[in-house]
Amino acid sequence: MLIELESVTKIYNQGRPNEVRALDAIDLRIGAETMVCLRGASGSGKSTLLSIIGCIFPPTSGRAAIAGRKLSRLPDRFLTLHRRRTIGFIFQRFNLLPELTVLDNITLPLLPLGVGPADRRARARELMERFGIIHRENFRAAQVSGGELQRVAIARALINDPPIILADEPTAHLDSRLSHVFMDLMAELRAAGKTIVITSHDPLVTEHPAIERIIDIRDGRIHAA
Amino acid sequence: MQILARQINVLDYALSSLWRRRMKNLSVLLVFTAVIFLVASFQMTTGALTRTAERVLENAPQITLQRMSAGRQVDIPPEYAARLSSIYGISRIVPRVWGYYFDEVTGANLTVMGLATDRMPMGDQLHLALASGSFPGPGSRGSVVLGRAVNDMVQARGSHLLSLFRNDLSMASFEISGVFADATDILTRDLVVMNIDDARDLFRIRGDRATDLCVYVTNPNEINTIARKIADLLPDTRVVTRPQILKTYRVVFGWRSGFGSICLLTALTAFIILAWDKASGLSQEEKREIAILKVLGWQTADILAVRFWESLLVSGISFLVGVTLAFIHVAFFDAALFRPIMVGWSVIFPPFHLVPEMTAQVVLLIFCLSVLPYLAATVIPAWHTASVPADSALSGA
Ligand SMILES: Nc1ncnc2c1ncn2[C@@H]1O[C@H](COP(=O)(O)OP(=O)(O)OP(=O)(O)O)[C@@H](O)[C@H]1O
Ligand SMILES: [Mg+2]
């Protein structure tokens, strides 16, 4: 199994008055080369679960193993190391740096790996060609359209060639046409061998034919497999 | 290799990030440069004053003797010198005549010093303190060596002679045989050095008397012991040693530079607080950037390295430019901006020319007081932000 969670619990602000139990005893196994949707209402714990799968923080209790590595008790430094080898993130509002060019945004994950500029550019150009944004290479992110930004974000998630792609409510700010385009791209990546986890309550996502499995979350618990 | 490549990437990113925020960084750079310029100028000015004074005093007699009567200074008869011969360790006693001369025409106060150069140890090396000309020879009467200001005054009158009036209003004229060097300006500016007999004639002092006796000792370590013996032997004299004079100078300059430094350090502190607030108080945008970089796999150390390079460049450039400008300010403009602060000094020393001293110590001190705090002020807040989990990029809209 690529992703294995066993009675994973996440408590924010533990021991303080504003303590929140965001995830409660989650058991979840996701195999390689699948496309999964985490569905749930606002505040149900989707983002928190995605953060644990994405090695952003370890669970408060329980066991989590991502791509063969146990997360619990792993110091931040090693979480980061593991994250950049294993995970590609796509965020709701893309989280690009508006003042950087499209090229520089896409290559951001390569800088701490010590990849040189020529190599970075070559790898980014390949992805930009593939997603049809090569003509925007030297535009600042603030200057390109929403649909293009989305593809820049996908290119950035893929630049390290990670086995797992995580997308947190990727269509929340897209119109239905762009949402379709996005899901079709994800389906392509899935066909190319990636494992994809998308959180959403958007029917355009949950009812997309490429989705192989829907996991319902309510109040930090999984309801139907 | 990989570490090096990573640092190059990080530096690259820091440079482009500086460029992206160029307006903000430029304003920090300007303020920072100005503060360093002020502090460095001040340090160099006071350093120059102290050093000049010390260098000039190196040639001063080790012990100076004045006779006091009713609390005022009076002439010393030749017997006094004779009575000192019983003290072991004195190598030489040289009489000297000096006094003040008020020039009614210009309102200037001159210091007149009559020396017996032939009897002074290393008297033949005195010419090293001159910019041009030479000291009057042993027997040569009627010529003087002038400080820069006195020389300027004489030149302004279009004359080649220095004319002074005796008490009885008869006139004594002197030929100018030399001018003191700029480096000694602080002590020689208003000085007129002449043959001791000329000085006796000018001040109407009896032929064998002097205003003070310069005592030279064989072993410099014994200055204080010998000074005490002299004071015991001749109770009506005031004995001043060279170490005492040096100490006085250090106290005066030290106090002033200490006071000035406190003012300037206050400015520096204010700047650092400002920097803490502006340069480092992370804006929402910067926090977002840090969170994004973290999620994308940047280590806390990488993010701090970016901040470090940015701050090092801003403060390093400010430091270099500030110190260079300060050197120019002191060396070529005689610390013109500090004139108002130095009003007190002009009582002791009229406007003088400065030869700046830039010691490694001073430069290091300024570095430690400017660049280091700035680095801390910018890197530490980034560290706070970068070391929390990266989920704010996810949860934040
Ligand atoms: N950093 C945090 N500190 C404290 N509480 C948090 C934090 N992040 C999330 N929570 C809380 O944990 C619970 C689950 O949050 P989470 O963001 O995982 O839900 P979500 O399903 O992603 O919601 P949404 O659809 O609004 O994005 C919520 O009650 C939320 O308020
Ligand atoms: Mg969420």
XYZ file of C-alpha atoms and ligand atoms in Angstrom:
654
model
C 0.000 0.000 0.000
C 1.280 3.445 -0.901
C -0.734 5.211 1.782
C -1.551 3.462 5.044
C -3.256 5.150 7.998
C -4.180 3.263 11.154
C -6.346 4.844 13.888
C -4.928 8.238 12.984
C -6.062 11.086 15.222
C -5.193 14.757 14.858
C -5.890 17.184 17.648
C -5.114 20.859 17.113
C -4.074 22.936 20.153
C -4.009 19.886 22.367
C -4.555 20.587 26.065
C -5.651 24.164 25.481
C -9.202 25.558 25.712
C -9.400 25.870 21.916
C -8.571 22.199 21.408
C -10.062 20.711 18.204
C -10.247 17.007 17.400
C -10.038 17.312 13.617
C -9.474 13.617 12.849
C -10.669 10.764 15.027
C -9.328 7.208 14.598
C -9.030 7.187 10.824
C -8.205 3.873 9.133
C -7.409 4.288 5.454
C -5.430 2.339 2.860
C -4.860 3.619 -0.647
C -2.896 1.543 -3.167
C -0.576 2.821 -5.883
C -2.065 4.080 -9.139
C -5.529 4.938 -7.907
C -7.576 8.114 -8.044
C -9.434 8.816 -4.832
C -11.792 11.559 -3.732
C -12.153 12.663 -0.081
C -15.672 14.064 0.243
C -17.098 15.934 3.183
C -18.692 19.134 4.392
C -16.699 22.167 5.404
C -14.834 21.547 8.644
C -15.140 17.779 8.389
C -11.344 17.338 8.377
C -10.515 16.854 4.661
C -7.590 19.277 4.594
C -6.210 17.874 7.827
C -6.266 14.354 6.441
C -4.618 15.536 3.231
C -1.892 17.266 5.254
C -1.052 14.034 7.033
C -0.970 12.091 3.765
C 1.157 14.934 2.375
C 3.719 14.662 5.208
C 3.116 18.237 6.338
C 2.710 17.174 9.951
C 2.552 13.795 11.676
C -0.659 12.597 13.358
C -1.196 13.309 17.054
C -1.617 9.559 17.580
C -1.964 6.478 15.411
C 0.289 5.158 12.666
C 0.803 6.665 9.245
C 3.080 5.279 6.549
C 3.428 7.119 3.242
C 5.374 5.518 0.391
C 6.984 3.089 2.796
C 8.015 5.537 5.485
C 6.447 5.852 8.939
C 5.582 9.447 9.752
C 4.858 9.332 13.464
C 7.619 10.989 15.477
C 9.539 11.987 12.361
C 11.206 15.394 12.928
C 10.179 18.253 10.668
C 13.438 18.103 8.714
C 12.880 14.526 7.623
C 9.196 15.097 6.917
C 10.286 17.825 4.528
C 12.863 15.583 2.880
C 10.310 12.826 2.411
C 7.643 15.279 1.247
C 9.668 16.716 -1.577
C 10.536 13.291 -2.953
C 7.059 11.841 -2.647
C 4.337 14.464 -2.850
C 3.136 16.995 -5.398
C 0.599 19.517 -4.071
C -2.103 21.422 -5.927
C -3.927 24.007 -3.828
C -7.355 25.552 -3.970
C -6.056 28.950 -5.035
C -2.953 27.435 -6.594
C -0.667 29.243 -4.120
C 1.676 30.555 -6.773
C 3.949 33.507 -6.033
C 2.419 36.311 -8.116
C 5.637 38.271 -8.624
C 7.616 35.293 -9.929
C 7.507 34.229 -13.562
C 5.674 31.103 -14.606
C 9.015 29.376 -15.116
C 10.324 30.375 -11.672
C 7.112 29.244 -9.986
C 7.273 25.841 -11.608
C 10.923 25.290 -10.668
C 10.612 26.399 -7.008
C 10.688 22.812 -5.648
C 13.976 22.146 -7.490
C 15.990 24.905 -5.797
C 16.617 23.154 -2.459
C 17.600 20.028 -4.381
C 20.538 21.882 -5.911
C 19.350 21.472 -9.504
C 21.170 23.962 -11.733
C 19.381 26.629 -13.812
C 19.812 24.955 -17.210
C 18.490 21.661 -15.933
C 15.605 23.367 -14.134
C 14.604 25.167 -17.277
C 14.756 22.043 -19.412
C 12.542 20.116 -17.016
C 10.042 22.960 -16.692
C 9.871 23.497 -20.463
C 8.969 19.887 -21.001
C 5.984 20.273 -18.656
C 5.026 23.668 -20.067
C 4.970 22.185 -23.579
C 2.830 19.349 -22.363
C 0.292 21.668 -20.718
C 0.342 24.272 -23.488
C 1.710 27.163 -21.412
C 5.150 27.435 -22.977
C 4.222 30.850 -24.470
C 3.734 32.138 -20.916
C 7.161 31.029 -19.691
C 8.428 34.504 -18.796
C 5.126 36.068 -17.772
C 4.676 36.877 -14.129
C 2.095 34.643 -12.476
C -0.028 37.705 -11.732
C -0.359 38.312 -15.481
C -1.748 34.995 -16.695
C -5.333 33.727 -16.770
C -6.994 31.390 -14.271
C -6.933 28.383 -16.574
C -3.236 28.889 -17.242
C -2.498 29.354 -13.548
C -4.119 26.020 -12.894
C -1.785 24.332 -15.351
C 1.193 26.169 -13.868
C 0.199 24.741 -10.478
C -0.046 21.241 -11.917
C 3.324 21.605 -13.633
C 4.854 22.698 -10.327
C 3.357 19.652 -8.559
C 4.912 17.387 -11.188
C 8.365 18.948 -11.506
C 9.907 16.528 -8.998
C 8.102 13.591 -10.597
C 6.483 12.505 -7.292
C 4.434 9.274 -7.136
C 1.578 10.948 -5.208
C -0.405 14.044 -6.288
C -2.632 15.712 -3.684
C -5.208 18.341 -4.603
C -7.184 20.268 -1.964
C -10.531 21.446 -3.376
C -8.912 22.262 -6.719
C -12.137 23.272 -8.451
C -13.610 25.501 -5.742
C -12.653 28.648 -7.612
C -12.987 27.399 -11.186
C -15.918 27.559 -13.571
C -17.339 24.288 -14.808
C -15.356 24.243 -18.059
C -12.016 24.676 -16.256
C -13.119 22.118 -13.663
C -13.636 19.625 -16.463
C -10.278 20.418 -17.985
C -8.665 19.925 -14.593
C -10.259 16.551 -13.988
C -9.302 15.375 -17.467
C -5.696 16.318 -16.778
C -5.811 14.407 -13.491
C -7.215 11.404 -15.326
C -4.252 11.618 -17.724
C -1.794 11.685 -14.836
C -3.534 8.732 -13.254
C -3.207 6.870 -16.559
C 0.500 7.780 -16.548
C 0.919 5.963 -13.243
C 0.394 8.576 -10.522
C -1.639 8.108 -7.376
C -4.084 10.960 -6.952
C -6.036 12.116 -3.899
C -8.490 14.985 -4.349
C -10.638 16.561 -1.616
C -13.892 18.035 -2.805
C -17.643 18.197 -2.406
C -18.053 19.446 -5.968
C -20.168 16.985 -8.040
C -18.014 17.794 -11.074
C -15.209 16.070 -9.197
C -17.017 13.356 -7.274
C -18.953 12.223 -10.340
C -16.032 12.297 -12.741
C -15.610 8.842 -14.347
C -11.905 8.690 -13.522
C -12.604 8.713 -9.774
C -12.183 5.141 -8.627
C -13.130 5.541 -4.997
C -14.948 8.079 -2.834
C -14.223 8.332 0.867
C -16.818 10.195 2.945
C -15.681 12.112 5.973
C -17.947 13.501 8.652
C -16.697 15.168 11.848
C -13.236 13.704 11.452
C -14.416 10.139 10.883
C -14.644 8.013 7.746
C -18.181 6.908 6.990
C -18.450 4.775 3.886
C -15.629 3.132 2.046
C 28.797 19.470 -4.408
C 25.082 19.230 -3.829
C 25.328 21.558 -0.843
C 27.190 24.115 -2.913
C 24.692 23.883 -5.775
C 21.882 24.317 -3.253
C 23.516 27.413 -1.719
C 23.948 28.901 -5.191
C 20.254 28.342 -5.893
C 19.328 29.889 -2.571
C 21.555 32.906 -3.252
C 20.036 33.206 -6.693
C 16.567 33.220 -5.171
C 17.631 35.785 -2.537
C 18.923 38.124 -5.254
C 15.749 37.923 -7.304
C 13.705 38.392 -4.165
C 15.700 41.516 -3.255
C 15.046 42.812 -6.737
C 11.333 42.079 -6.459
C 11.103 44.174 -3.285
C 13.571 46.765 -4.488
C 11.731 49.860 -3.285
C 11.499 48.602 0.276
C 15.066 47.340 0.283
C 16.379 50.559 -1.197
C 14.805 52.651 1.550
C 16.244 50.377 4.244
C 19.607 50.583 2.492
C 19.545 54.393 2.470
C 18.659 54.767 6.139
C 21.151 52.095 7.130
C 23.936 53.712 5.094
C 23.215 57.076 6.709
C 23.405 55.649 10.233
C 26.641 53.795 9.565
C 28.058 56.892 7.916
C 27.356 58.946 11.048
C 28.754 56.407 13.497
C 31.861 55.756 11.400
C 32.496 59.471 10.829
C 32.328 60.084 14.531
C 34.637 57.229 15.418
C 37.161 58.307 12.810
C 37.071 61.930 13.898
C 37.702 61.226 17.543
C 40.269 58.582 16.603
C 42.092 61.109 14.447
C 42.101 63.699 17.234
C 43.446 61.306 19.847
C 46.102 59.873 17.585
C 47.304 63.267 16.421
C 47.567 64.511 19.963
C 49.487 61.430 21.018
C 51.848 61.611 18.091
C 52.659 65.241 18.658
C 53.120 64.757 22.382
C 55.669 62.038 21.713
C 58.103 64.902 21.141
C 57.087 66.755 24.289
C 59.544 66.810 27.186
C 59.083 64.013 29.684
C 58.835 66.388 32.619
C 57.966 70.075 32.559
C 58.676 72.333 35.481
C 56.986 75.654 36.271
C 57.583 77.919 39.222
C 54.541 79.136 41.074
C 54.151 82.139 43.305
C 50.853 83.149 44.874
C 49.160 80.614 42.610
C 50.510 82.220 39.461
C 53.295 81.163 37.206
C 56.535 83.156 37.466
C 59.966 83.060 35.816
C 62.465 80.394 36.792
C 65.989 81.560 37.630
C 68.965 79.454 36.439
C 69.774 78.259 40.005
C 66.767 75.952 39.864
C 68.304 73.929 37.072
C 71.551 73.763 38.995
C 69.782 72.404 42.100
C 68.309 69.537 40.087
C 71.731 68.233 39.172
C 71.794 66.293 42.433
C 68.959 64.039 41.198
C 70.264 60.866 39.612
C 68.720 59.854 36.269
C 68.200 63.265 34.702
C 69.971 63.393 31.369
C 69.291 66.970 30.402
C 67.560 70.167 31.507
C 66.529 72.640 28.816
C 65.001 76.053 29.512
C 61.975 77.144 27.520
C 60.050 80.373 27.203
C 56.476 80.407 26.246
C 53.490 82.652 26.474
C 50.401 83.937 24.741
C 50.341 86.833 22.388
C 47.126 88.661 21.605
C 47.073 90.161 18.127
C 44.929 93.280 18.336
C 44.474 93.601 14.588
C 42.966 90.175 13.954
C 41.844 89.364 17.482
C 43.785 86.110 17.261
C 45.525 84.504 20.196
C 48.952 83.130 19.342
C 51.041 80.749 21.370
C 54.675 81.805 21.306
C 57.308 79.259 22.192
C 61.005 80.019 22.532
C 63.204 76.937 22.248
C 66.881 76.255 22.585
C 66.768 73.634 19.859
C 70.483 72.982 20.017
C 70.171 71.821 23.610
C 67.129 69.567 23.153
C 67.612 65.847 22.627
C 66.576 64.994 19.073
C 66.288 68.732 18.457
C 67.681 67.991 15.054
C 64.607 65.891 14.265
C 62.081 68.622 14.953
C 62.034 69.493 11.273
C 60.074 66.260 10.700
C 57.030 68.075 12.047
C 57.336 70.728 9.343
C 55.587 70.838 5.999
C 58.248 73.152 4.589
C 61.366 75.083 5.648
C 63.459 74.422 8.737
C 63.853 75.434 12.364
C 66.035 78.429 13.117
C 69.582 77.281 13.833
C 71.213 77.640 17.303
C 72.518 81.125 16.964
C 70.197 82.425 14.309
C 67.940 85.092 15.695
C 64.989 86.735 14.013
C 63.327 83.805 12.295
C 60.243 81.759 13.253
C 58.391 78.562 12.423
C 54.624 79.049 12.181
C 51.509 76.972 12.555
C 49.237 76.826 9.528
C 46.713 79.393 10.767
C 49.357 81.926 11.751
C 51.074 81.474 8.417
C 47.751 81.992 6.597
C 47.238 85.162 8.607
C 50.634 86.535 7.621
C 50.147 85.569 3.979
C 46.741 87.259 3.986
C 48.443 90.512 4.925
C 50.640 90.072 1.902
C 53.707 90.083 4.087
C 56.719 87.842 4.407
C 57.456 88.939 7.944
C 55.672 88.244 11.209
C 55.502 91.477 13.161
C 54.824 91.388 16.899
C 54.776 94.151 19.505
C 56.689 94.100 22.750
C 55.143 95.413 25.986
C 56.554 98.864 25.323
C 54.884 98.824 21.878
C 58.176 98.608 20.027
C 57.964 96.225 17.086
C 59.839 92.974 16.537
C 59.784 91.440 13.039
C 60.581 87.840 12.204
C 61.372 86.049 9.025
C 59.369 82.865 8.368
C 61.743 79.935 8.103
C 59.222 77.080 8.193
C 55.570 75.983 8.489
C 54.222 73.073 10.537
C 52.714 70.030 8.803
C 48.940 69.532 8.617
C 49.128 66.333 10.640
C 50.215 68.342 13.688
C 47.501 70.943 13.146
C 45.634 70.121 16.286
C 48.540 71.324 18.457
C 50.453 73.705 16.213
C 47.768 75.688 14.468
C 48.274 78.901 16.450
C 51.908 78.264 17.319
C 54.904 80.535 16.758
C 58.243 78.872 17.490
C 61.317 81.090 17.768
C 64.777 81.224 19.278
C 64.638 81.331 23.071
C 66.516 84.623 23.201
C 64.057 86.185 20.772
C 61.217 85.052 23.023
C 62.919 86.527 26.106
C 63.284 89.752 24.200
C 59.645 89.742 23.113
C 58.230 89.044 26.558
C 60.873 91.132 28.366
C 62.214 88.220 30.389
C 65.663 88.531 31.974
C 68.470 87.028 29.916
C 69.080 83.888 31.950
C 65.542 83.094 32.998
C 62.844 80.861 31.482
C 59.112 80.249 31.938
C 59.639 76.536 32.290
C 62.299 73.896 32.402
C 62.075 70.761 30.271
C 63.601 67.802 32.021
C 64.683 64.726 30.074
C 65.399 61.464 31.906
C 67.592 58.526 30.985
C 65.069 55.815 31.772
C 61.444 56.579 30.803
C 60.216 54.166 33.487
C 61.533 56.526 36.131
C 59.585 59.593 34.997
C 57.205 59.457 37.941
C 59.902 58.780 40.538
C 62.051 61.635 39.299
C 59.044 63.956 39.086
C 58.333 63.234 42.751
C 61.935 63.919 43.732
C 61.836 67.239 41.875
C 58.623 68.219 43.632
C 60.261 67.426 47.004
C 63.399 69.344 46.196
C 61.658 72.412 44.755
C 58.378 72.767 46.637
C 57.392 75.991 44.858
C 57.270 74.346 41.440
C 54.536 72.600 39.527
C 55.758 69.363 37.922
C 53.857 68.038 34.906
C 54.776 64.713 33.305
C 54.105 63.621 29.744
C 51.983 60.627 30.823
C 49.766 63.057 32.740
C 49.238 65.239 29.687
C 48.466 62.230 27.546
C 45.946 61.095 30.107
C 44.256 64.487 30.068
C 43.918 64.373 26.305
C 42.522 60.878 26.434
C 40.011 61.909 29.057
C 38.850 64.937 27.072
C 38.570 63.097 23.762
C 37.329 59.953 25.414
C 34.572 61.814 27.158
C 33.495 63.565 24.015
C 33.626 60.522 21.827
C 31.910 58.509 24.514
C 29.122 61.051 24.708
C 28.839 61.243 20.942
C 28.891 57.498 20.593
C 26.024 57.193 23.026
C 23.957 59.622 20.953
C 24.796 57.776 17.776
C 24.232 54.374 19.300
C 20.808 55.590 20.303
C 20.197 56.449 16.660
C 21.477 53.037 15.679
C 19.215 51.308 18.180
C 16.252 53.280 16.920
C 17.131 52.156 13.435
C 17.354 48.544 14.488
C 13.960 48.710 16.129
C 12.640 50.254 12.935
C 14.309 47.527 10.921
C 12.842 44.905 13.204
C 9.450 46.374 12.565
C 9.714 47.067 8.845
C 12.256 44.777 7.285
C 11.497 41.797 9.409
C 8.020 42.176 10.764
C 6.832 39.706 8.190
C 4.004 40.917 6.033
C 1.107 38.608 5.271
C 2.577 38.127 1.826
C 5.965 37.076 3.163
C 4.385 34.642 5.595
C 2.456 33.132 2.713
C 5.644 32.860 0.670
C 7.421 31.057 3.497
C 4.490 28.654 3.944
C 4.427 27.881 0.211
C 8.157 27.262 0.068
C 7.894 24.927 3.048
C 5.104 22.876 1.517
C 7.129 22.663 -1.688
C 9.938 20.954 0.202
C 12.176 23.824 1.321
C 13.865 23.152 4.631
C 13.669 25.767 7.370
C 17.415 26.211 6.864
C 16.944 26.999 3.147
C 14.352 29.661 3.910
C 16.583 31.184 6.579
C 19.499 31.149 4.160
C 17.450 33.251 1.737
C 16.738 35.781 4.492
C 20.357 35.675 5.570
C 21.725 36.446 2.101
C 19.168 39.213 1.593
C 20.039 40.870 4.887
C 23.746 40.346 4.451
C 23.661 42.041 1.066
C 21.579 44.988 2.269
C 23.591 45.538 5.440
C 26.941 44.693 3.850
C 26.469 47.219 1.049
C 25.269 49.821 3.558
C 28.286 49.089 5.706
C 30.817 49.427 2.897
C 29.220 52.545 1.425
C 28.689 54.117 4.870
C 32.269 53.553 6.002
C 33.711 54.752 2.690
C 31.607 57.914 2.743
C 32.637 58.509 6.353
C 36.298 58.254 5.395
C 35.800 60.779 2.603
C 33.835 63.026 4.954
C 36.595 63.051 7.562
C 39.617 63.006 5.255
C 38.544 65.473 2.597
C 35.897 67.574 4.311
C 37.361 67.649 7.844
C 34.157 66.171 9.279
C 32.255 69.270 8.186
C 28.897 67.835 9.296
C 30.112 67.613 12.891
C 31.054 71.260 13.251
C 27.990 72.028 15.385
C 28.721 69.124 17.750
C 32.352 70.118 18.067
C 31.703 73.704 19.172
C 33.191 72.846 22.539
C 36.369 71.675 20.954
C 37.042 74.895 19.161
C 37.636 76.467 22.544
C 40.590 74.165 23.001
C 41.486 73.879 19.367
C 40.366 76.187 16.608
C 39.283 74.537 13.327
C 41.960 72.073 12.342
C 42.719 69.655 9.605
C 42.038 65.971 10.299
C 44.010 62.936 9.246
C 41.472 60.119 9.737
C 42.417 56.961 11.523
C 40.642 53.852 10.326
C 41.761 51.051 12.591
C 40.560 47.484 12.155
C 39.180 47.760 15.674
C 36.867 50.644 14.834
C 35.680 49.028 11.613
C 35.026 45.781 13.453
C 33.129 47.591 16.186
C 30.882 49.326 13.678
C 30.370 46.019 11.885
C 29.326 44.308 15.096
C 26.961 47.133 16.003
C 25.287 47.356 12.615
C 25.437 44.313 10.372
C 25.090 41.691 13.093
C 21.980 43.145 14.780
C 20.380 43.674 11.391
C 20.995 40.061 10.460
C 19.471 38.954 13.739
C 16.528 41.302 13.331
C 15.651 39.904 9.940
C 16.523 36.229 10.273
C 14.933 35.523 13.664
C 11.320 36.416 12.721
C 11.675 34.331 9.560
C 12.871 31.487 11.711
C 9.758 31.764 13.863
C 7.561 31.547 10.799
C 9.578 28.920 8.964
C 9.798 26.523 11.871
C 6.047 26.065 12.308
C 4.304 23.352 10.245
C 3.584 24.322 6.684
C -0.156 23.792 6.822
C -1.020 27.487 6.694
C -0.485 27.319 2.945
C -3.106 24.629 2.768
C -5.750 25.991 5.092
C -5.288 29.606 4.081
C -7.520 30.566 1.176
N -4.340 25.035 12.292
C -5.499 24.744 12.934
N -5.625 25.056 14.233
C -6.772 24.787 14.895
N -7.828 24.211 14.347
C -7.780 23.864 13.050
C -6.608 24.128 12.266
N -6.845 23.710 11.013
C -8.099 23.203 11.026
N -8.667 23.291 12.226
C -9.992 22.797 12.611
O -10.046 21.394 12.359
C -11.284 21.049 11.800
C -11.065 20.389 10.439
O -10.500 21.339 9.589
P -10.134 21.055 8.067
O -9.495 22.283 7.526
O -9.356 19.804 8.011
O -11.558 20.821 7.427
P -11.977 20.815 5.887
O -12.815 19.635 5.721
O -10.775 20.932 5.049
O -12.852 22.109 5.793
P -13.034 23.075 4.523
O -13.949 22.391 3.596
O -13.631 24.304 5.136
O -11.670 23.313 3.967
C -12.096 22.320 11.697
O -12.953 22.383 12.815
C -11.074 23.422 11.771
O -11.614 24.551 12.393
Mg -10.039 22.357 3.660
